[in-house]
Amino acid sequence: MSAVNEMIVTEHWRLRVPTAPRVGRTVCVPTVHPTGDRRVLRCAQAVLDAGFDVHLIWLGGDPGAFRHHPRLRETRLPEPASLTDRLRAVPKVAAVARDVEADLWHIHDYYLLPHARRWTRRTGRPVLYDVHEYYPEYYSERFAAPSWMQGLARRLVAGVERRHAVRLGAVNAVSEQLANRFRAFGVPAVATPNYPSVDAFHHPPRELTPDLLHRVVHTGNLTTQYGADVLVGLAAELARIAPGVEVLAISRFPSDAARQRFAESLERAGRPANLTMLDPMPAHEVAGLLATCGIGLSLMQDVGEAPLAVNTKFYEYAIMGLAVVTSNLPAARHFVQTSSVGRCVPAHRPDLFARAIVDLIADAGPTCEAVNRAAGRARRELSWERTCAPRLQSLVRQLASGPEGERGAGPAVSPVAPGGDGR
């Protein structure tokens, strides 16, 4: 196996081992996210490009330890069937990460914070906390409790997050708003929105044409919070008012319970024939799917962090030249107004989602012209490699070298200049 410039491809992901000079230090990436998670892969690629070795630890696929390349190792643990299984996997992931000869740990989960604090206390080596979500809002919403109790839970989660984060190394956050939360209490932080990677989205640009608007796609998770029931309802409504429109959805279920709820929703709706469920696919194949579609869906419900979040699929839809139909939530609405073209509708109304799709098709000429203009801008501006990777690489270099440039010198780093989140 060549030691440089090699594309490593598995059934779940691909990463490029670059020609950059190797610095001889290892970044261990532990997470309870699924094997092949897109943000984890983007970050790992940036770290490889900076010359570091990478050891990935995550859940799913054939369990085992794999040496794909002298600079790239992977440990897979069994895939969880539920949130409970995922939580039970946390100490197992942590145990593997603890034993890796790492110069830096790059954790991708709130659950790993107390473990990471122990690693850095034991070794003096830093931890980079990658913040994928607005965790206080995300977790407090899960409490079936009065609003005042949810508020208490939100403050509790935020307090735990802050207590650990200030004792680690730095933060890599999915938005500028999140990065500012951590900067406010003295943690070096950069913002790296989930912009698509050229390595995964190198598909040649194609013009949006009226015929493509008849293919509607949803690529995100299918849970109640992410609008799984709304997806079924809008497909049923489209079958009634626009039978020529096809709806495609990737079967992304985070648990067996979510899969079962979706199956029951399909049964209640009579299994709409215009809804095609696709097998899960690695991140680098999503661009090919989007190139065959004209409208992208986001069906987030107005709960937890949803009003604050711009999900990965928004950026992917924009650069691939799709119109967007999304729940009318603040961050999503702002994205459509500034970086895309589409419609925002009440989150709980499948009939209005269907009507918005029909309206875009009826207005096909102007819609396609506007989307094609926006896609050109998105391809220039929403680039992981151009905007996010350099910020992350700079932060990792500072953390791994320490203030004196010595291995294991501790978590202190110099302040990092803020970066925009592209919203």
Short mmCIF file of C-alpha atoms in Angstrom, two decimals:
data_model
loop_
_atom_site.label_atom_id
_atom_site.label_comp_id
_atom_site.label_asym_id
_atom_site.label_seq_id
_atom_site.Cartn_x
_atom_site.Cartn_y
_atom_site.Cartn_z
CA MET A 1 0.00 0.00 0.00
CA SER A 2 1.34 3.41 -0.95
CA ALA A 3 1.89 5.68 2.02
CA VAL A 4 0.67 8.83 0.22
CA ASN A 5 -2.07 10.14 -2.06
CA GLU A 6 -4.31 7.12 -1.71
CA MET A 7 -8.11 7.00 -1.60
CA ILE A 8 -9.26 4.58 1.10
CA VAL A 9 -12.78 3.32 0.39
CA THR A 10 -14.95 1.14 2.62
CA GLU A 11 -18.61 0.23 2.33
CA HIS A 12 -19.45 3.16 4.66
CA TRP A 13 -17.02 5.95 3.83
CA ARG A 14 -14.00 7.10 1.89
CA LEU A 15 -11.05 9.25 2.93
CA ARG A 16 -8.06 10.46 0.97
CA VAL A 17 -4.60 10.03 2.50
CA PRO A 18 -2.81 13.09 1.11
CA THR A 19 0.69 13.98 0.06
CA ALA A 20 1.07 16.53 2.87
CA PRO A 21 4.17 15.96 4.99
CA ARG A 22 3.41 13.73 7.93
CA VAL A 23 3.88 15.35 11.35
CA GLY A 24 4.07 12.01 13.17
CA ARG A 25 1.23 12.71 15.59
CA THR A 26 -2.09 10.95 16.01
CA VAL A 27 -5.55 12.44 16.42
CA CYS A 28 -7.98 9.92 17.93
CA VAL A 29 -11.59 10.54 16.88
CA PRO A 30 -14.02 8.79 19.26
CA THR A 31 -17.76 9.14 18.69
CA VAL A 32 -21.04 7.29 19.16
CA HIS A 33 -22.21 8.66 15.83
CA PRO A 34 -22.78 6.06 13.09
CA THR A 35 -19.85 4.84 11.04
CA GLY A 36 -19.57 7.17 8.05
CA ASP A 37 -21.09 10.27 9.70
CA ARG A 38 -20.53 13.13 7.28
CA ARG A 39 -19.26 15.75 9.72
CA VAL A 40 -16.86 13.27 11.31
CA LEU A 41 -15.50 12.43 7.86
CA ARG A 42 -15.06 16.08 6.86
CA CYS A 43 -13.14 16.77 10.05
CA ALA A 44 -11.01 13.64 9.68
CA GLN A 45 -10.09 14.61 6.13
CA ALA A 46 -9.01 18.07 7.26
CA VAL A 47 -6.83 16.52 9.97
CA LEU A 48 -5.26 14.07 7.51
CA ASP A 49 -4.59 16.95 5.10
CA ALA A 50 -2.79 18.78 7.91
CA GLY A 51 -0.35 15.86 8.21
CA PHE A 52 -1.75 14.09 11.28
CA ASP A 53 -2.55 10.40 11.54
CA VAL A 54 -6.15 9.51 12.40
CA HIS A 55 -7.73 6.73 14.45
CA LEU A 56 -11.55 6.65 14.09
CA ILE A 57 -13.76 4.98 16.70
CA TRP A 58 -17.51 4.78 16.02
CA LEU A 59 -20.58 2.53 15.83
CA GLY A 60 -21.84 0.32 13.01
CA GLY A 61 -20.64 -1.89 10.21
CA ASP A 62 -18.65 -5.06 10.80
CA PRO A 63 -17.14 -4.66 14.29
CA GLY A 64 -13.40 -4.86 14.62
CA ALA A 65 -10.11 -2.98 14.39
CA PHE A 66 -8.88 -2.06 10.91
CA ARG A 67 -5.56 -0.67 9.71
CA HIS A 68 -6.54 0.81 6.36
CA HIS A 69 -3.27 2.66 5.90
CA PRO A 70 -0.19 3.49 8.02
CA ARG A 71 -1.83 6.86 8.72
CA LEU A 72 -5.46 5.75 9.03
CA ARG A 73 -6.93 3.28 11.52
CA GLU A 74 -10.50 2.50 12.45
CA THR A 75 -12.25 0.72 15.30
CA ARG A 76 -15.90 -0.18 14.84
CA LEU A 77 -18.17 -1.22 17.68
CA PRO A 78 -21.59 -2.90 17.21
CA GLU A 79 -24.38 -0.80 15.75
CA PRO A 80 -26.91 0.33 18.36
CA ALA A 81 -30.60 -0.52 17.92
CA SER A 82 -31.83 2.25 20.22
CA LEU A 83 -30.82 5.35 22.12
CA THR A 84 -30.30 3.15 25.17
CA ASP A 85 -27.85 0.98 23.22
CA ARG A 86 -26.04 4.12 22.06
CA LEU A 87 -25.67 5.36 25.62
CA ARG A 88 -24.42 1.96 26.74
CA ALA A 89 -21.77 2.15 24.02
CA VAL A 90 -20.28 5.36 25.41
CA PRO A 91 -17.97 3.70 28.00
CA LYS A 92 -16.93 1.12 25.40
CA VAL A 93 -15.94 3.84 22.94
CA ALA A 94 -14.20 5.70 25.74
CA ALA A 95 -12.23 2.60 26.77
CA VAL A 96 -10.89 2.15 23.24
CA ALA A 97 -10.04 5.85 22.95
CA ARG A 98 -8.24 5.87 26.29
CA ASP A 99 -5.82 3.20 25.08
CA VAL A 100 -4.97 4.82 21.73
CA GLU A 101 -1.52 6.44 21.65
CA ALA A 102 -3.01 9.82 20.85
CA ASP A 103 -1.52 13.30 20.90
CA LEU A 104 -5.02 14.76 20.73
CA TRP A 105 -8.56 13.46 21.09
CA HIS A 106 -11.28 14.94 18.89
CA ILE A 107 -14.59 13.95 20.50
CA HIS A 108 -17.90 14.37 18.67
CA ASP A 109 -20.39 13.76 21.49
CA TYR A 110 -21.63 15.50 24.62
CA TYR A 111 -21.71 12.06 26.32
CA LEU A 112 -17.92 11.73 26.06
CA LEU A 113 -17.12 14.95 27.94
CA PRO A 114 -16.49 13.42 31.40
CA HIS A 115 -14.35 10.65 29.90
CA ALA A 116 -12.37 13.20 27.90
CA ARG A 117 -11.75 15.24 31.04
CA ARG A 118 -10.19 12.16 32.65
CA TRP A 119 -7.96 11.51 29.61
CA THR A 120 -6.56 15.02 29.57
CA ARG A 121 -6.10 15.05 33.36
CA ARG A 122 -4.19 11.74 33.18
CA THR A 123 -2.00 12.54 30.16
CA GLY A 124 -1.80 16.33 30.01
CA ARG A 125 -2.86 16.12 26.36
CA PRO A 126 -5.70 18.19 24.96
CA VAL A 127 -9.18 17.35 23.74
CA LEU A 128 -11.03 19.12 20.94
CA TYR A 129 -14.79 19.09 21.56
CA ASP A 130 -16.77 19.06 18.31
CA VAL A 131 -20.23 20.49 18.92
CA HIS A 132 -22.69 19.13 16.35
CA GLU A 133 -25.87 20.32 18.05
CA TYR A 134 -27.32 22.92 20.38
CA TYR A 135 -27.18 20.29 23.11
CA PRO A 136 -28.92 22.15 25.96
CA GLU A 137 -31.92 22.82 23.72
CA TYR A 138 -31.73 19.41 22.08
CA TYR A 139 -31.71 17.33 25.26
CA SER A 140 -34.05 19.45 27.39
CA GLU A 141 -36.78 19.08 24.76
CA ARG A 142 -36.76 15.33 25.30
CA PHE A 143 -38.18 15.74 28.80
CA ALA A 144 -41.97 15.27 28.77
CA ALA A 145 -42.33 17.99 31.39
CA PRO A 146 -43.65 21.54 31.90
CA SER A 147 -41.70 24.34 30.28
CA TRP A 148 -40.15 25.46 33.56
CA MET A 149 -38.71 21.96 34.07
CA GLN A 150 -37.40 21.92 30.52
CA GLY A 151 -35.76 25.27 31.23
CA LEU A 152 -34.13 23.79 34.33
CA ALA A 153 -32.90 20.81 32.29
CA ARG A 154 -31.51 23.14 29.63
CA ARG A 155 -29.52 25.06 32.22
CA LEU A 156 -28.28 21.81 33.75
CA VAL A 157 -27.04 20.44 30.41
CA ALA A 158 -25.42 23.78 29.59
CA GLY A 159 -23.70 23.85 32.97
CA VAL A 160 -22.25 20.36 32.58
CA GLU A 161 -21.07 21.18 29.05
CA ARG A 162 -19.40 24.37 30.21
CA ARG A 163 -17.74 22.79 33.26
CA HIS A 164 -16.01 20.15 31.13
CA ALA A 165 -15.28 22.27 28.05
CA VAL A 166 -13.30 24.90 29.95
CA ARG A 167 -10.98 22.15 31.21
CA LEU A 168 -10.28 20.49 27.86
CA GLY A 169 -8.60 22.26 24.95
CA ALA A 170 -10.86 23.98 22.46
CA VAL A 171 -14.17 23.77 20.60
CA ASN A 172 -15.04 23.18 16.96
CA ALA A 173 -18.69 24.24 16.61
CA VAL A 174 -21.22 23.78 13.84
CA SER A 175 -22.25 27.46 13.86
CA GLU A 176 -20.92 30.87 14.77
CA GLN A 177 -23.67 31.24 17.37
CA LEU A 178 -22.51 28.06 19.11
CA ALA A 179 -18.85 29.04 18.89
CA ASN A 180 -19.68 32.35 20.56
CA ARG A 181 -21.30 30.53 23.48
CA PHE A 182 -17.98 28.91 24.28
CA ARG A 183 -15.85 31.97 23.56
CA ALA A 184 -17.97 33.84 26.12
CA PHE A 185 -16.47 31.75 28.90
CA GLY A 186 -12.94 31.72 27.59
CA VAL A 187 -12.75 28.58 25.45
CA PRO A 188 -10.91 28.94 22.11
CA ALA A 189 -13.50 28.10 19.45
CA VAL A 190 -13.92 28.08 15.69
CA ALA A 191 -17.10 27.79 13.67
CA THR A 192 -17.18 25.18 10.91
CA PRO A 193 -20.69 24.86 9.44
CA ASN A 194 -21.61 21.60 7.75
CA TYR A 195 -20.65 22.80 4.30
CA PRO A 196 -20.23 19.93 1.81
CA SER A 197 -16.80 18.59 1.04
CA VAL A 198 -15.40 18.64 -2.48
CA ASP A 199 -14.22 15.07 -1.92
CA ALA A 200 -17.83 13.94 -1.46
CA PHE A 201 -19.58 16.51 -3.68
CA HIS A 202 -17.31 16.72 -6.69
CA HIS A 203 -20.22 15.76 -9.00
CA PRO A 204 -20.20 18.01 -12.10
CA PRO A 205 -22.73 20.85 -11.82
CA ARG A 206 -25.94 20.34 -13.73
CA GLU A 207 -28.64 22.85 -14.63
CA LEU A 208 -31.97 22.50 -12.86
CA THR A 209 -34.65 21.85 -15.48
CA PRO A 210 -38.46 21.65 -15.11
CA ASP A 211 -38.54 17.86 -15.43
CA LEU A 212 -36.25 17.46 -12.40
CA LEU A 213 -38.76 19.32 -10.21
CA HIS A 214 -40.97 16.23 -10.39
CA ARG A 215 -38.39 14.32 -8.30
CA VAL A 216 -38.45 15.35 -4.65
CA VAL A 217 -35.88 14.02 -2.17
CA HIS A 218 -35.35 13.80 1.60
CA THR A 219 -31.87 12.77 2.77
CA GLY A 220 -32.03 13.35 6.54
CA ASN A 221 -32.99 11.22 9.52
CA LEU A 222 -36.51 9.85 9.71
CA THR A 223 -37.83 10.44 13.21
CA THR A 224 -40.86 12.24 14.60
CA GLN A 225 -38.72 15.29 15.35
CA TYR A 226 -37.34 15.30 11.81
CA GLY A 227 -40.80 15.08 10.28
CA ALA A 228 -41.10 11.40 9.34
CA ASP A 229 -44.91 11.50 9.65
CA VAL A 230 -45.05 14.71 7.61
CA LEU A 231 -43.06 12.99 4.85
CA VAL A 232 -45.63 10.22 4.61
CA GLY A 233 -48.48 12.70 4.70
CA LEU A 234 -47.09 14.91 1.95
CA ALA A 235 -46.46 11.88 -0.25
CA ALA A 236 -50.07 10.82 0.20
CA GLU A 237 -51.29 14.34 -0.60
CA LEU A 238 -49.08 14.55 -3.70
CA ALA A 239 -50.44 11.22 -4.89
CA ARG A 240 -53.86 12.87 -4.80
CA ILE A 241 -53.13 16.30 -6.31
CA ALA A 242 -49.99 15.69 -8.41
CA PRO A 243 -49.61 11.96 -9.15
CA GLY A 244 -46.68 12.56 -11.51
CA VAL A 245 -44.40 13.70 -8.68
CA GLU A 246 -42.04 11.11 -7.18
CA VAL A 247 -40.79 11.38 -3.59
CA LEU A 248 -37.53 9.65 -2.65
CA ALA A 249 -36.20 9.26 0.88
CA ILE A 250 -33.08 7.63 2.28
CA SER A 251 -33.93 5.06 4.96
CA ARG A 252 -31.98 6.76 7.74
CA PHE A 253 -33.39 5.54 11.04
CA PRO A 254 -31.39 6.16 14.23
CA SER A 255 -33.17 3.32 16.05
CA ASP A 256 -35.38 0.30 15.52
CA ALA A 257 -38.19 2.18 17.26
CA ALA A 258 -38.00 5.01 14.70
CA ARG A 259 -38.06 2.46 11.88
CA GLN A 260 -41.13 0.79 13.37
CA ARG A 261 -42.98 4.10 13.84
CA PHE A 262 -42.30 5.01 10.23
CA ALA A 263 -43.59 1.61 9.02
CA GLU A 264 -46.77 2.13 11.02
CA SER A 265 -47.21 5.61 9.53
CA LEU A 266 -46.85 4.15 6.03
CA GLU A 267 -49.52 1.55 6.80
CA ARG A 268 -51.96 4.18 8.08
CA ALA A 269 -51.43 6.19 4.88
CA GLY A 270 -51.99 3.17 2.64
CA ARG A 271 -48.35 2.98 1.56
CA PRO A 272 -48.29 5.80 -1.03
CA ALA A 273 -46.97 4.38 -4.29
CA ASN A 274 -45.15 7.62 -5.14
CA LEU A 275 -42.85 7.30 -2.10
CA THR A 276 -39.65 5.36 -2.85
CA MET A 277 -37.46 4.38 0.07
CA LEU A 278 -33.74 4.12 -0.73
CA ASP A 279 -31.14 2.10 1.12
CA PRO A 280 -28.68 4.08 3.25
CA MET A 281 -25.71 5.23 1.23
CA PRO A 282 -22.22 6.56 2.04
CA ALA A 283 -21.78 10.32 2.00
CA HIS A 284 -19.86 10.33 -1.28
CA GLU A 285 -22.83 8.83 -3.14
CA VAL A 286 -25.38 11.42 -2.03
CA ALA A 287 -24.33 13.95 -4.67
CA GLY A 288 -25.18 11.51 -7.44
CA LEU A 289 -28.67 11.06 -6.01
CA LEU A 290 -29.25 14.80 -5.63
CA ALA A 291 -28.18 15.42 -9.24
CA THR A 292 -31.26 13.42 -10.36
CA CYS A 293 -33.70 15.47 -8.26
CA GLY A 294 -35.06 19.01 -8.32
CA ILE A 295 -36.56 19.70 -4.89
CA GLY A 296 -35.04 18.93 -1.49
CA LEU A 297 -37.08 18.56 1.69
CA SER A 298 -36.39 19.50 5.30
CA LEU A 299 -39.26 18.62 7.65
CA MET A 300 -37.88 19.54 11.08
CA GLN A 301 -40.59 20.04 13.69
CA ASP A 302 -40.59 23.06 15.97
CA VAL A 303 -39.02 21.38 18.98
CA GLY A 304 -35.73 21.65 20.86
CA GLU A 305 -32.89 23.11 18.80
CA ALA A 306 -34.79 23.05 15.49
CA PRO A 307 -35.41 26.83 15.30
CA LEU A 308 -31.63 27.41 15.58
CA ALA A 309 -30.31 24.70 13.26
CA VAL A 310 -29.22 24.68 9.63
CA ASN A 311 -28.77 21.00 8.81
CA THR A 312 -26.23 19.49 6.44
CA LYS A 313 -28.82 18.72 3.81
CA PHE A 314 -29.56 22.44 3.27
CA TYR A 315 -26.02 23.09 2.10
CA GLU A 316 -26.00 19.94 -0.03
CA TYR A 317 -29.30 20.85 -1.71
CA ALA A 318 -28.02 24.36 -2.42
CA ILE A 319 -24.70 23.45 -4.06
CA MET A 320 -26.31 20.66 -6.10
CA GLY A 321 -28.92 23.04 -7.51
CA LEU A 322 -32.15 21.92 -5.84
CA ALA A 323 -35.04 24.12 -4.77
CA VAL A 324 -35.80 23.75 -1.05
CA VAL A 325 -39.12 23.18 0.69
CA THR A 326 -38.63 23.45 4.43
CA SER A 327 -40.37 23.93 7.73
CA ASN A 328 -40.85 27.62 8.46
CA LEU A 329 -38.35 27.86 11.31
CA PRO A 330 -36.07 30.88 11.88
CA ALA A 331 -32.67 29.47 10.86
CA ALA A 332 -34.09 27.48 7.94
CA ARG A 333 -36.08 30.49 6.72
CA HIS A 334 -32.96 32.68 6.87
CA PHE A 335 -31.00 30.11 4.86
CA VAL A 336 -33.63 30.00 2.11
CA GLN A 337 -33.76 33.80 1.98
CA THR A 338 -29.99 34.25 1.75
CA SER A 339 -28.45 31.14 0.19
CA SER A 340 -31.10 29.14 -1.67
CA VAL A 341 -34.48 29.26 -3.41
CA GLY A 342 -37.67 27.65 -2.19
CA ARG A 343 -40.69 27.74 0.09
CA CYS A 344 -41.15 27.76 3.88
CA VAL A 345 -44.34 26.25 5.26
CA PRO A 346 -45.77 25.39 8.71
CA ALA A 347 -43.81 22.43 10.04
CA HIS A 348 -46.82 20.25 10.90
CA ARG A 349 -48.80 20.66 7.65
CA PRO A 350 -48.07 17.93 5.05
CA ASP A 351 -50.81 19.34 2.81
CA LEU A 352 -49.00 22.69 2.63
CA PHE A 353 -45.67 20.97 1.91
CA ALA A 354 -47.37 19.22 -1.01
CA ARG A 355 -48.93 22.50 -2.20
CA ALA A 356 -45.54 24.26 -2.06
CA ILE A 357 -44.03 21.53 -4.25
CA VAL A 358 -46.87 21.88 -6.76
CA ASP A 359 -46.44 25.67 -6.79
CA LEU A 360 -42.71 25.35 -7.56
CA ILE A 361 -43.51 23.00 -10.45
CA ALA A 362 -46.18 25.37 -11.76
CA ASP A 363 -43.63 28.20 -11.65
CA ALA A 364 -40.92 26.03 -13.21
CA GLY A 365 -39.22 28.56 -15.48
CA PRO A 366 -38.49 31.29 -12.92
CA THR A 367 -37.81 28.66 -10.24
CA CYS A 368 -35.11 26.95 -12.31
CA GLU A 369 -33.49 30.24 -13.30
CA ALA A 370 -33.34 31.43 -9.68
CA VAL A 371 -32.06 28.10 -8.38
CA ASN A 372 -29.31 27.92 -11.00
CA ARG A 373 -28.09 31.39 -10.05
CA ALA A 374 -28.14 30.52 -6.34
CA ALA A 375 -26.33 27.22 -6.94
CA GLY A 376 -23.43 29.01 -8.59
CA ARG A 377 -23.06 31.27 -5.56
CA ALA A 378 -23.40 28.32 -3.17
CA ARG A 379 -20.64 26.37 -4.90
CA ARG A 380 -18.32 29.35 -4.46
CA GLU A 381 -19.28 30.27 -0.89
CA LEU A 382 -20.39 27.08 0.90
CA SER A 383 -17.13 25.17 0.63
CA TRP A 384 -15.78 23.10 3.52
CA GLU A 385 -12.25 23.07 2.08
CA ARG A 386 -12.18 26.81 1.43
CA THR A 387 -13.69 28.08 4.69
CA CYS A 388 -13.93 25.44 7.40
CA ALA A 389 -10.96 23.10 6.97
CA PRO A 390 -8.30 25.82 7.41
CA ARG A 391 -9.87 26.93 10.72
CA LEU A 392 -9.99 23.39 12.03
CA GLN A 393 -6.44 22.61 10.88
CA SER A 394 -5.06 25.70 12.59
CA LEU A 395 -6.80 24.77 15.83
CA VAL A 396 -5.58 21.15 15.73
CA ARG A 397 -2.00 22.25 15.10
CA GLN A 398 -2.10 24.58 18.09
CA LEU A 399 -3.62 21.95 20.35
CA ALA A 400 -1.25 19.16 19.34
CA SER A 401 1.90 21.23 19.64
CA GLY A 402 1.07 23.12 22.82
CA PRO A 403 2.46 26.55 23.65
CA GLU A 404 6.07 25.32 23.53
CA GLY A 405 5.65 23.03 20.51
CA GLU A 406 6.21 19.90 22.59
CA ARG A 407 4.28 16.64 22.53
CA GLY A 408 1.75 16.45 25.32
CA ALA A 409 2.42 20.00 26.43
CA GLY A 410 -1.12 20.45 27.69
CA PRO A 411 -4.41 21.91 26.55
CA ALA A 412 -3.57 25.61 26.51
CA VAL A 413 -3.82 27.26 23.10
CA SER A 414 -3.70 30.81 21.90
CA PRO A 415 -6.96 32.55 21.07
CA VAL A 416 -8.49 31.68 17.74
CA ALA A 417 -10.06 34.32 15.56
CA PRO A 418 -13.79 33.87 15.03
CA GLY A 419 -15.15 32.73 11.71
CA GLY A 420 -18.62 33.12 10.19
CA ASP A 421 -21.07 30.28 9.94
CA GLY A 422 -22.23 31.20 6.45
CA ARG A 423 -25.85 31.74 7.40
#
